Short mmCIF file of N, CA, C and O in Angstrom, two decimals:
data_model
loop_
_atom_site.label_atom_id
_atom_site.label_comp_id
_atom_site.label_asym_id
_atom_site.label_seq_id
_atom_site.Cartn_x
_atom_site.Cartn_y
_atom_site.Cartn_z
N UNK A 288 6.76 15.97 -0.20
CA UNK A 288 5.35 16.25 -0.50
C UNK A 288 4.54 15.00 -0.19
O UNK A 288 4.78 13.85 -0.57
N UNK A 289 3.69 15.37 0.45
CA UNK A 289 2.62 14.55 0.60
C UNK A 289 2.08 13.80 -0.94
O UNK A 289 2.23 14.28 -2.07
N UNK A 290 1.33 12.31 -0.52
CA UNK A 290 1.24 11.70 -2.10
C UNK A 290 -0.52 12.48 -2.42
O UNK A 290 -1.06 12.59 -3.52
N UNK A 291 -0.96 12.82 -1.35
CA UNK A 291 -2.12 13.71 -2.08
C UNK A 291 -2.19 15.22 -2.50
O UNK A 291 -3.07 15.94 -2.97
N UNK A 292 -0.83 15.38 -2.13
CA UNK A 292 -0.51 16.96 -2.71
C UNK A 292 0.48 16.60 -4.15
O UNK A 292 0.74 17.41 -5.04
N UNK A 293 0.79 15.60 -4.11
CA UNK A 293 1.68 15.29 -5.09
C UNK A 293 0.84 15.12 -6.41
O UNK A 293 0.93 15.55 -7.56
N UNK A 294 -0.06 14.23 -5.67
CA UNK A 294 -1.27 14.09 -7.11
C UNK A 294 -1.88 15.35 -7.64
O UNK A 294 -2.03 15.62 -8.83
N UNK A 295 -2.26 16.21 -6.45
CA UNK A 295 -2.64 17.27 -6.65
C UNK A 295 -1.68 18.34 -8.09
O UNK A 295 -2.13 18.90 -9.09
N UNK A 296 -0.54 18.27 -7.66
CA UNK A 296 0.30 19.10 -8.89
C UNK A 296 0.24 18.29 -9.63
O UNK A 296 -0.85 18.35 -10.19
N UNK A 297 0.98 17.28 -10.09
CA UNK A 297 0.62 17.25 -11.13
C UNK A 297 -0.66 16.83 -11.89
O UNK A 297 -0.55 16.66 -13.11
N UNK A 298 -1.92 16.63 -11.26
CA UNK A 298 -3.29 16.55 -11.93
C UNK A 298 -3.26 18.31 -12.65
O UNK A 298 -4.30 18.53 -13.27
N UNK A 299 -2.18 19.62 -12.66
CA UNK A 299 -2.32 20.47 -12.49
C UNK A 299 -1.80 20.43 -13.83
O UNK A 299 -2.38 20.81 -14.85
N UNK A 300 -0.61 19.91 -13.72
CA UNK A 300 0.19 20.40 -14.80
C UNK A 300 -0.31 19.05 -16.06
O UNK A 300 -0.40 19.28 -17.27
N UNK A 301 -0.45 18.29 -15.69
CA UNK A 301 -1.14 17.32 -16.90
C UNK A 301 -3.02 18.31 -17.49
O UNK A 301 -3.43 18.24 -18.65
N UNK A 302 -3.51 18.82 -16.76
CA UNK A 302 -4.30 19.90 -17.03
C UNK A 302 -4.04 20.64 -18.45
O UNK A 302 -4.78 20.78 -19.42
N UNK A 303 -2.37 21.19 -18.14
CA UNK A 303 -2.26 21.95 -19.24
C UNK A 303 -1.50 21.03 -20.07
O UNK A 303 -1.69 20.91 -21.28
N UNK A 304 -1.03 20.70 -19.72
CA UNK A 304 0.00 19.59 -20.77
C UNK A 304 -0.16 17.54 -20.93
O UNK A 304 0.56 16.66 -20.46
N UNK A 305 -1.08 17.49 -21.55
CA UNK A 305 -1.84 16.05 -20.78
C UNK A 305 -1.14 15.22 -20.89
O UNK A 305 -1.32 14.29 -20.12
N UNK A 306 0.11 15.10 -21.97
CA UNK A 306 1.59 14.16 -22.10
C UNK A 306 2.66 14.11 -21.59
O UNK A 306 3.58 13.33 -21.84
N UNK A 307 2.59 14.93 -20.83
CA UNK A 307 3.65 15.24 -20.34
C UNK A 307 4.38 14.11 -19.51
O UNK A 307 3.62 13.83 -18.58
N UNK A 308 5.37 13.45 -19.45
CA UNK A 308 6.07 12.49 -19.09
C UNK A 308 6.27 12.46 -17.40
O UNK A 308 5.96 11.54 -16.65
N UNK A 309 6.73 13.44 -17.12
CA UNK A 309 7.44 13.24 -15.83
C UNK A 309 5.98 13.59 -14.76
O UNK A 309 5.81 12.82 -13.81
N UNK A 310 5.22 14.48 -14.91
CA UNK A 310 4.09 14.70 -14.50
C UNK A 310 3.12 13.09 -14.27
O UNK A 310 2.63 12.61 -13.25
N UNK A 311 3.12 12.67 -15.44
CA UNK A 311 2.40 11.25 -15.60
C UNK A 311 2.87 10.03 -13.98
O UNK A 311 2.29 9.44 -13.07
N UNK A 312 4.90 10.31 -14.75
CA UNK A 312 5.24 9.32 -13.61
C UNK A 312 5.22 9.99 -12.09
O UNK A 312 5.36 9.31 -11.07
N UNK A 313 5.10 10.82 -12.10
CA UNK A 313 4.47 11.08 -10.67
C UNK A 313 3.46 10.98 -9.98
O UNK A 313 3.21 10.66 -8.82
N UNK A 314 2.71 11.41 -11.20
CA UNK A 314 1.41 10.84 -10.64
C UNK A 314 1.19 9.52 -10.38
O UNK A 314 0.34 9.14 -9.57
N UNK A 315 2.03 8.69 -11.10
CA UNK A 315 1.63 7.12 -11.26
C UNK A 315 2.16 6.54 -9.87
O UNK A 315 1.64 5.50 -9.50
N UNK A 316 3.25 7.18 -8.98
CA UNK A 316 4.31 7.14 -8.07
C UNK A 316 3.65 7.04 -6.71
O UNK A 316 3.77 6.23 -5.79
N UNK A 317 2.62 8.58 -6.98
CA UNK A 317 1.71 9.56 -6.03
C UNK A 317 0.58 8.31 -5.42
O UNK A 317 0.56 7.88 -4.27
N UNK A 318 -0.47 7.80 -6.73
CA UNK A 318 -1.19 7.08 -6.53
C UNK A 318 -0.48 5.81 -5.88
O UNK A 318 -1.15 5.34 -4.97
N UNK A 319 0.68 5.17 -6.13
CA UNK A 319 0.68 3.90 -5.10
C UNK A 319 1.32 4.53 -3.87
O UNK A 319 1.07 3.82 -2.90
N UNK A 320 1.79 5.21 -3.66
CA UNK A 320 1.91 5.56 -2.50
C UNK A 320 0.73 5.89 -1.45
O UNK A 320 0.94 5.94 -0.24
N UNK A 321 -0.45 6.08 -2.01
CA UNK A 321 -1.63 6.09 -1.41
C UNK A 321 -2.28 4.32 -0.97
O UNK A 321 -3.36 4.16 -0.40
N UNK A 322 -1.65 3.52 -1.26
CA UNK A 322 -1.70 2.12 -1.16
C UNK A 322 -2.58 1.88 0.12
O UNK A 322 -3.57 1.17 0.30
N UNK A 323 -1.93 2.64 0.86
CA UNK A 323 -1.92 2.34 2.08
C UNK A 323 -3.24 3.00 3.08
O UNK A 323 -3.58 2.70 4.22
N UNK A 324 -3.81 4.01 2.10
CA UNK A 324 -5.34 4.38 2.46
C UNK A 324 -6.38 3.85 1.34
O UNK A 324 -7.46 3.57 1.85
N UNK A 325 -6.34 3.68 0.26
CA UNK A 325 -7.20 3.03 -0.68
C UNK A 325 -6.97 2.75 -1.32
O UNK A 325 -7.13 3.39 -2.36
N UNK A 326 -6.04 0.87 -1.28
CA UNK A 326 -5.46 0.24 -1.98
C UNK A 326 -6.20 0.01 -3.39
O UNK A 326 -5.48 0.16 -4.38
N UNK A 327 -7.58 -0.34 -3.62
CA UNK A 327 -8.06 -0.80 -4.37
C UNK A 327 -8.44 0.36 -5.39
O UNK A 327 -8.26 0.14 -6.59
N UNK A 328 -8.88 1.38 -5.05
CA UNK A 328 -9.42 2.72 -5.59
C UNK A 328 -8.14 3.24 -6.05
O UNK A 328 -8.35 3.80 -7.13
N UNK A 329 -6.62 3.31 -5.64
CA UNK A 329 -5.54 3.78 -5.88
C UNK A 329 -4.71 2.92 -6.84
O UNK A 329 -3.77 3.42 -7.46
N UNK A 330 -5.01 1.78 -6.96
CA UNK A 330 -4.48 0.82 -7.67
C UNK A 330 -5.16 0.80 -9.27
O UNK A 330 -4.61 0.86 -10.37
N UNK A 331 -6.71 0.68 -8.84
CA UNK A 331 -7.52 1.25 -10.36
C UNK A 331 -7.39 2.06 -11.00
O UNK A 331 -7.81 2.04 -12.16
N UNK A 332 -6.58 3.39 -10.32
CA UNK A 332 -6.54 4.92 -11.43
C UNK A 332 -5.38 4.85 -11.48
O UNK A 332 -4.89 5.49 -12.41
N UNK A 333 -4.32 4.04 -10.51
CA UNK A 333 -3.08 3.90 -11.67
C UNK A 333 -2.83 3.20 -12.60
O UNK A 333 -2.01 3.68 -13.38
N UNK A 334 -3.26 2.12 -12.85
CA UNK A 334 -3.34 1.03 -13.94
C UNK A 334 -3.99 1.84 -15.27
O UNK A 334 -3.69 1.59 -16.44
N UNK A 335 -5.04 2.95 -14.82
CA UNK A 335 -6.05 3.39 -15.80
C UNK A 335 -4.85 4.27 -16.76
O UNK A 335 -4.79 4.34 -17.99
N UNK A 336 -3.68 5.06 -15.47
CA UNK A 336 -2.70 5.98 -15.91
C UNK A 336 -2.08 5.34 -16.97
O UNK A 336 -1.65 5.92 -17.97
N UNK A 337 -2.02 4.14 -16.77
CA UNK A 337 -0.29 3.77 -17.82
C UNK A 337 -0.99 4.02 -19.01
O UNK A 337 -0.38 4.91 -19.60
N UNK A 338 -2.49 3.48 -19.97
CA UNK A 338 -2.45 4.16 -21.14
C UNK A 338 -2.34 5.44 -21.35
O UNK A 338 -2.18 5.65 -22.55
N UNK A 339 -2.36 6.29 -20.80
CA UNK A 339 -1.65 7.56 -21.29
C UNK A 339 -0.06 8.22 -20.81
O UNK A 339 0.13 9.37 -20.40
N UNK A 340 0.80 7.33 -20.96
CA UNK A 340 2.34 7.11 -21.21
C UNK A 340 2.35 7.41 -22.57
O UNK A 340 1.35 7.81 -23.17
N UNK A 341 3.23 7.26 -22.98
CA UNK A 341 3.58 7.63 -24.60
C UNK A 341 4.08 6.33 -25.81
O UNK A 341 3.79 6.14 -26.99
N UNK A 342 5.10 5.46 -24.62
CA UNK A 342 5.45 4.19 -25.31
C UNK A 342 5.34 2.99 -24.53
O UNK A 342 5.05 3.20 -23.35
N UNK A 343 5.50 1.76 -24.85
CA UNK A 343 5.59 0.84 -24.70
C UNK A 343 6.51 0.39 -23.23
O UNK A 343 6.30 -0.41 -22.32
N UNK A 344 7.65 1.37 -23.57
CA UNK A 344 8.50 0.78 -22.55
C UNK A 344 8.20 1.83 -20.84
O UNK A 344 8.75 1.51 -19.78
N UNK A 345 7.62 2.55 -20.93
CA UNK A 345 6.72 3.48 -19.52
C UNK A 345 5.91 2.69 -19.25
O UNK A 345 5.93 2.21 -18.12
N UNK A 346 5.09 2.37 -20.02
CA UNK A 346 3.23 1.53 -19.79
C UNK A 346 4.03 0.38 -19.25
O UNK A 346 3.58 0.04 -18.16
N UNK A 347 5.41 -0.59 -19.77
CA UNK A 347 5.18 -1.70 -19.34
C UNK A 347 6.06 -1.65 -18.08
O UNK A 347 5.94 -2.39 -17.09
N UNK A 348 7.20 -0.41 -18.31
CA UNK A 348 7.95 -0.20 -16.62
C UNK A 348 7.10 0.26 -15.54
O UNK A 348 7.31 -0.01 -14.36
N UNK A 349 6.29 0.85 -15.90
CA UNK A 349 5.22 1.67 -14.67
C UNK A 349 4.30 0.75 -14.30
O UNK A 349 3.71 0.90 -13.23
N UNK A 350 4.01 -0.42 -15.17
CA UNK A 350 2.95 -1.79 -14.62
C UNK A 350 3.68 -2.29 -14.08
O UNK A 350 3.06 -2.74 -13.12
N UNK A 351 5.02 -2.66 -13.98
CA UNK A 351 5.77 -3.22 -12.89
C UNK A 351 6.06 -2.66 -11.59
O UNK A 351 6.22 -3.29 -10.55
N UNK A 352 6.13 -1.11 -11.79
CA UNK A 352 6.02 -0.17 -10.55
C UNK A 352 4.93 -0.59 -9.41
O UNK A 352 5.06 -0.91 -8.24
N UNK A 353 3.73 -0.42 -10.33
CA UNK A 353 2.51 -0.88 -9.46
C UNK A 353 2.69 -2.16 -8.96
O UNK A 353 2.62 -2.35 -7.75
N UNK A 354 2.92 -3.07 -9.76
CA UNK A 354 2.58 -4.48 -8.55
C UNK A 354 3.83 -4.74 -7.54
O UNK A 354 3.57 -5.44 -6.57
N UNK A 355 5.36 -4.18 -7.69
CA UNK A 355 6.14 -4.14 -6.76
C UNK A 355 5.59 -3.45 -5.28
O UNK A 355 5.89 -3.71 -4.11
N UNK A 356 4.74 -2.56 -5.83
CA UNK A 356 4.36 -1.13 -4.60
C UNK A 356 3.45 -1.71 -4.25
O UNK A 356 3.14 -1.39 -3.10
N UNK A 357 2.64 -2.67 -4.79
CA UNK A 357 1.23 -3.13 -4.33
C UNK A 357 1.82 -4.64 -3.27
O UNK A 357 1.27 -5.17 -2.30
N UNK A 358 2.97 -4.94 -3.88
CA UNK A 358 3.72 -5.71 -2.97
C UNK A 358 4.31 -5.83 -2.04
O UNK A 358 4.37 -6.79 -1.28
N UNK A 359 5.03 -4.46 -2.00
CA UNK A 359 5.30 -3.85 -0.67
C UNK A 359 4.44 -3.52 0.85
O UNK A 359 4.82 -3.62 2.02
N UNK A 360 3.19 -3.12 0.28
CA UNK A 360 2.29 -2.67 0.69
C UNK A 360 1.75 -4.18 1.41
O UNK A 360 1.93 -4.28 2.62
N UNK A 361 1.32 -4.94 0.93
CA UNK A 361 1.03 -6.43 1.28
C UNK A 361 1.41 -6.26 2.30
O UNK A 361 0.83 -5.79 3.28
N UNK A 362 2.95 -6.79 2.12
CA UNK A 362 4.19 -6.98 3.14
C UNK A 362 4.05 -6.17 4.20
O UNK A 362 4.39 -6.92 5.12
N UNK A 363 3.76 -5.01 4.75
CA UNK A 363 3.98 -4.38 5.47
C UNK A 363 2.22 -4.72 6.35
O UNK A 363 1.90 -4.57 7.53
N UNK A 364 1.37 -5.24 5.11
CA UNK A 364 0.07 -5.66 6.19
C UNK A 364 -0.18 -6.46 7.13
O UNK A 364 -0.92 -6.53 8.10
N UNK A 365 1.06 -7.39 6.35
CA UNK A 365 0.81 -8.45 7.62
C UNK A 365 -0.28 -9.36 7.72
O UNK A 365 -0.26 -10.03 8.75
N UNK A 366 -1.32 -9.59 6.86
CA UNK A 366 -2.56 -10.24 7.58
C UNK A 366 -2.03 -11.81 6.52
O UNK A 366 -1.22 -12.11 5.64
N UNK A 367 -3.24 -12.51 7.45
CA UNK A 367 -2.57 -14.14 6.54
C UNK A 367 -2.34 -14.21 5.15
O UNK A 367 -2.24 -13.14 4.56
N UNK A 368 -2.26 -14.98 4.70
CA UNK A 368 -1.96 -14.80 3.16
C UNK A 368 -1.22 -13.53 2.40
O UNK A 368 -0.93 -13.41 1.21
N UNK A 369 -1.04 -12.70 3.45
CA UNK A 369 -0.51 -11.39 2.64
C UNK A 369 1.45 -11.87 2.18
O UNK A 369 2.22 -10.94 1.95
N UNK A 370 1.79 -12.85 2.13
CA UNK A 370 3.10 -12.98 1.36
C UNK A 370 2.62 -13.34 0.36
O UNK A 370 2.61 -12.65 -0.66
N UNK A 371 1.88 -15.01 0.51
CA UNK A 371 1.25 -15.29 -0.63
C UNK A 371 0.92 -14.28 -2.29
O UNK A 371 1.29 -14.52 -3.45
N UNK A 372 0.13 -13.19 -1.74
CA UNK A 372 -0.20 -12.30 -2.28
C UNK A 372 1.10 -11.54 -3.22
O UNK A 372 1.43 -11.54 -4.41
N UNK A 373 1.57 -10.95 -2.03
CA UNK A 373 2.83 -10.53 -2.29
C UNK A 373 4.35 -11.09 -3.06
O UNK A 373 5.41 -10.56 -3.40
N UNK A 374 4.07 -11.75 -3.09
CA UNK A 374 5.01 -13.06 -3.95
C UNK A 374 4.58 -13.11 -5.02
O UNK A 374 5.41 -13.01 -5.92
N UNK A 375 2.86 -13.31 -5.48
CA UNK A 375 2.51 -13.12 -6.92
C UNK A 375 2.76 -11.96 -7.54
O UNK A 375 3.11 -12.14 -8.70
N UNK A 376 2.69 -10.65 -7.14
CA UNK A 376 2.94 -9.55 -7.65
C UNK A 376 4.23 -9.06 -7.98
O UNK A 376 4.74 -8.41 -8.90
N UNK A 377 4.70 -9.81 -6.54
CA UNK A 377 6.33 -9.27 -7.54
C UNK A 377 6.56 -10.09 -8.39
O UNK A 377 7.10 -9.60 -9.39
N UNK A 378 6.33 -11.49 -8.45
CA UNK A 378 6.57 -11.62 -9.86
C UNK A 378 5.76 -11.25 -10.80
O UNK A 378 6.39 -10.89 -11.80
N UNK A 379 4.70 -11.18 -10.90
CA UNK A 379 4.17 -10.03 -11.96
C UNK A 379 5.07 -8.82 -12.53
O UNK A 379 5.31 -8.60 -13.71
N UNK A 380 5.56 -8.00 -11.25
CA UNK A 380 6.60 -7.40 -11.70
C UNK A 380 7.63 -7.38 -12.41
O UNK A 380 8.06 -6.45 -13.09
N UNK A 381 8.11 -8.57 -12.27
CA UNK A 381 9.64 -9.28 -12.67
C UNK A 381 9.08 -9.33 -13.99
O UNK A 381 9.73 -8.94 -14.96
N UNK A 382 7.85 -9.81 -14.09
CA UNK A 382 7.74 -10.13 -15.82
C UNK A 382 7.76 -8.76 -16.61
O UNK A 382 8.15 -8.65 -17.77
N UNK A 383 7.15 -7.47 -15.59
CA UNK A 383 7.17 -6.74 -16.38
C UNK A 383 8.15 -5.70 -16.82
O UNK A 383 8.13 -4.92 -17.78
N UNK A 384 9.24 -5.96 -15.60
CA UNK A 384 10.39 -5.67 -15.85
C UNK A 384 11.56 -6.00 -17.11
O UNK A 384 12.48 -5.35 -17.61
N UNK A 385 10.89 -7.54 -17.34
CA UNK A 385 11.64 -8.41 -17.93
C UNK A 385 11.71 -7.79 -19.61
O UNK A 385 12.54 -7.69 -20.52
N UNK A 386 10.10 -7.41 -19.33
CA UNK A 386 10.25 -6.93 -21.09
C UNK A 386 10.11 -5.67 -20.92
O UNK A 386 10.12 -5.29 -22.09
N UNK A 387 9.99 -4.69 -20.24
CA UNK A 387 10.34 -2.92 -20.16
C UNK A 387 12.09 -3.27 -20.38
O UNK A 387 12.57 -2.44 -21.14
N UNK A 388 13.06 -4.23 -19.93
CA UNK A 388 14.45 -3.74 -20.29
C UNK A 388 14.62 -4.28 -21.70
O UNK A 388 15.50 -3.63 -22.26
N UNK A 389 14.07 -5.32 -22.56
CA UNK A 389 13.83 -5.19 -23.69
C UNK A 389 13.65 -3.94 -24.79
O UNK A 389 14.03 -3.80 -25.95
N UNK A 390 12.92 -3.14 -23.92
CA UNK A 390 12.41 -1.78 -24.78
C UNK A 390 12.93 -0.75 -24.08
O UNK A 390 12.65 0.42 -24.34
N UNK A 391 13.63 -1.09 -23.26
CA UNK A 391 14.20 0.39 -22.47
C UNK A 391 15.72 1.17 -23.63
O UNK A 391 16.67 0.63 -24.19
N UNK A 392 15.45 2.02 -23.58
CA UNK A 392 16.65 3.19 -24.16
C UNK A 392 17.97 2.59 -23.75
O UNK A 392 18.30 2.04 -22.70
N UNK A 393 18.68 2.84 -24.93
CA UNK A 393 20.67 2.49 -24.61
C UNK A 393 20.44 3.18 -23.64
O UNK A 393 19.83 4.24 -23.54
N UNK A 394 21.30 2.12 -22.38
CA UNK A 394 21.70 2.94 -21.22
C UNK A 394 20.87 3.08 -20.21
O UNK A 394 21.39 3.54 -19.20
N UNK A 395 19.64 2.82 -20.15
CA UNK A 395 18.80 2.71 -19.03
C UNK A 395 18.82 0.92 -18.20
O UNK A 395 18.68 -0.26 -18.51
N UNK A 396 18.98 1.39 -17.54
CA UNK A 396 19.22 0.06 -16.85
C UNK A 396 17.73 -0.02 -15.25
O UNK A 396 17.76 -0.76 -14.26
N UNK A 397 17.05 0.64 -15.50
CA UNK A 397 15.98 0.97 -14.53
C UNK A 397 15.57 0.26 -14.55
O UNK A 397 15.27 0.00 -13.38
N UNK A 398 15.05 -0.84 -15.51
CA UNK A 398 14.06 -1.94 -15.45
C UNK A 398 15.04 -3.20 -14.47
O UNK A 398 14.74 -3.74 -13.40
N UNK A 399 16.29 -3.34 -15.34
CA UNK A 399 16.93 -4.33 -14.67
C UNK A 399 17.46 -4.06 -12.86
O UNK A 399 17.90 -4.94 -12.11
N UNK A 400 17.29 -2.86 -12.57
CA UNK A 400 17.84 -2.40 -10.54
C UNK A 400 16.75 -2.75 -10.45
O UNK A 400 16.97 -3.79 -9.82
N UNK A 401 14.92 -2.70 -10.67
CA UNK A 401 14.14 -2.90 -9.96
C UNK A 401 13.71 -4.50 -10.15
O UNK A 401 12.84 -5.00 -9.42
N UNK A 402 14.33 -5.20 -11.10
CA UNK A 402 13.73 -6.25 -11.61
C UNK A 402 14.94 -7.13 -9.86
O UNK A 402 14.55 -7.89 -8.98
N UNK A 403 16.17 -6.60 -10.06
CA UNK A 403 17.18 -7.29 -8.70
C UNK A 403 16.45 -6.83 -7.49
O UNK A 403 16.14 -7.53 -6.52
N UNK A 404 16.17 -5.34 -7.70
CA UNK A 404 15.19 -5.79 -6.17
C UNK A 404 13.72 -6.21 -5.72
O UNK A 404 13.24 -6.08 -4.59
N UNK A 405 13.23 -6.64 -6.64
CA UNK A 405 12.01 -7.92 -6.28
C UNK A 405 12.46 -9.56 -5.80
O UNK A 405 11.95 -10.44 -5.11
N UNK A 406 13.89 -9.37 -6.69
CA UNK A 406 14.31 -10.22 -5.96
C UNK A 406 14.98 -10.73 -4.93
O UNK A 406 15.06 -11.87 -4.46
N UNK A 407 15.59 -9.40 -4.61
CA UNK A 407 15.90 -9.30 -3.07
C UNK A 407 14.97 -9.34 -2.11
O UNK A 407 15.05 -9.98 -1.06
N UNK A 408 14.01 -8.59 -2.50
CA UNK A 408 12.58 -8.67 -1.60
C UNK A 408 12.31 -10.28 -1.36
O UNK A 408 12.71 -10.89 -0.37
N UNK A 409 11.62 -10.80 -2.34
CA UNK A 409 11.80 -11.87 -2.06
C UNK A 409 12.21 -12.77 -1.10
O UNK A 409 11.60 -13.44 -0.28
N UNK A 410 13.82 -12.59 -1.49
CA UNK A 410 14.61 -13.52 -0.74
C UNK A 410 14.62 -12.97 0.80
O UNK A 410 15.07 -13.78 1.61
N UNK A 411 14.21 -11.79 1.31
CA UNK A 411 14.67 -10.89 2.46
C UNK A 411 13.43 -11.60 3.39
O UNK A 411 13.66 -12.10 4.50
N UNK A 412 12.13 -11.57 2.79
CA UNK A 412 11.33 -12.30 3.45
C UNK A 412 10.81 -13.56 2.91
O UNK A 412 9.62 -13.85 2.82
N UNK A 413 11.71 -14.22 2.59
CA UNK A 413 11.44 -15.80 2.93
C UNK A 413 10.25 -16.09 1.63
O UNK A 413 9.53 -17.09 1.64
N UNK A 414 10.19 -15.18 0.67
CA UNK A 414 8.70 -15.99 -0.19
C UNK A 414 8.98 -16.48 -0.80
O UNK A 414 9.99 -16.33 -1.49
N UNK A 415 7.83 -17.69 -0.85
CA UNK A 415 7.60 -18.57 -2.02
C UNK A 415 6.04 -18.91 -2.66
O UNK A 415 4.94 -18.47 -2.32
N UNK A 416 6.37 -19.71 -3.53
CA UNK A 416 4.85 -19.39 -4.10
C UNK A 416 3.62 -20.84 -3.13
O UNK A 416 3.57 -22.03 -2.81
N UNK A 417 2.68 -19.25 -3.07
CA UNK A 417 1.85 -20.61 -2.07
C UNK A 417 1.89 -21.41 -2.81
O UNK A 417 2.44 -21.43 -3.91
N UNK A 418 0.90 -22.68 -1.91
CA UNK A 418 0.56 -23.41 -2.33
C UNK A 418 -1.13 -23.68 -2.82
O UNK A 418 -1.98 -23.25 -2.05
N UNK A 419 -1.47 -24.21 -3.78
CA UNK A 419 -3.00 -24.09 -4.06
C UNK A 419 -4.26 -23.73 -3.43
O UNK A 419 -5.28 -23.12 -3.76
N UNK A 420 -3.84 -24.32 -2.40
CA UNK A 420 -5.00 -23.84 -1.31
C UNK A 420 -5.31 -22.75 -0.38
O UNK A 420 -6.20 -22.42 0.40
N UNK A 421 -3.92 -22.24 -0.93
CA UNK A 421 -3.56 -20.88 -0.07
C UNK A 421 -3.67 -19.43 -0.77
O UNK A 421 -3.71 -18.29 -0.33
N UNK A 422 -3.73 -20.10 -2.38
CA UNK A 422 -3.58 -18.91 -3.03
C UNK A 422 -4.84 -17.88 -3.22
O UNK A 422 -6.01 -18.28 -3.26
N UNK A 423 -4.44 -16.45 -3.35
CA UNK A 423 -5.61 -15.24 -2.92
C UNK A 423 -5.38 -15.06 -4.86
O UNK A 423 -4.48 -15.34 -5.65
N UNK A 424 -6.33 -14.65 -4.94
CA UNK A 424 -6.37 -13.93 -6.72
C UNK A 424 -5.54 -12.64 -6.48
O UNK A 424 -5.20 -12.21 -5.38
N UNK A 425 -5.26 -12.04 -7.84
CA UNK A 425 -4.44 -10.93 -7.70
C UNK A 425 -5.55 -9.89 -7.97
O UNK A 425 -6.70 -10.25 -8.24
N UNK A 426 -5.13 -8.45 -7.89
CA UNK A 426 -5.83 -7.87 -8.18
C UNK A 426 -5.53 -7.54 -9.88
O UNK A 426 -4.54 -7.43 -10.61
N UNK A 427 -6.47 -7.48 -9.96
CA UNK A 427 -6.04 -7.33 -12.03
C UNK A 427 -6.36 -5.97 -11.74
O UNK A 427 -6.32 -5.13 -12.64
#
């Protein structure tokens, strides 16, 4: 499915059911996958999504979702500074990984596979953290 048909259902089924869990993370999924046509507009209504998660440990795994995907996305732009960029977010991520596996359920280990691959990312393309003069703000 397309990520604007994707949003589309479930904007459908959160309609009737506005808590609904798996609906939410799709949608939350849907929107960064749109990264790539309106990073900034797609990035704002998912961030807006995570308060309506249910607990602590969604809001803070799904804020790590976003800045990995918003990192990816970088990466694949290519323009100057876009590692720079991309290097801050995943670690943003990492942090927020760090404490979603804190609060994650016996047995979920989701926070910790995505928290190893930011850092594979990382290491795959060479980032490090600019340096002062190089650095771009993040998007909050």
């Amino acid at each position: 499915i397309e990520p604007f048909e994707a949003e589309s259902i479930c904007l459908d089924i959160l309609a009737i059911e506005p808590q609904h869990t798996a609906a939410l993370g799709c949608l939350l999924l849907s929107l960064t996958d749109q990264f790539s046509h309106s990073a900034g507009q797609a990035m704002e209504r998912a961030k807006a999504l995570l308060a309506r998660f249910p607990g602590e440990y969604e809001r803070t795994y799904y804020a790590g979702i976003i800045s990995e995907r918003f990192a990816k996305r970088k990466l694949r732009d290519g323009h100057p500074g876009a590692k720079a960029l991309a290097f801050g977010h995943l670690h943003q991520a990492m942090a927020c990984y760090e404490k979603a596996e804190a609060l994650a359920p016996s047995g979920n280990d989701d926070a910790v596979l995505r928290f190893n691959a930011c850092v594979r990312m990382i290491e795959r393309h060479g980032l490090t953290a600019p340096q002062a003069d190089e650095q771009e703000p993040l998007l909050e």
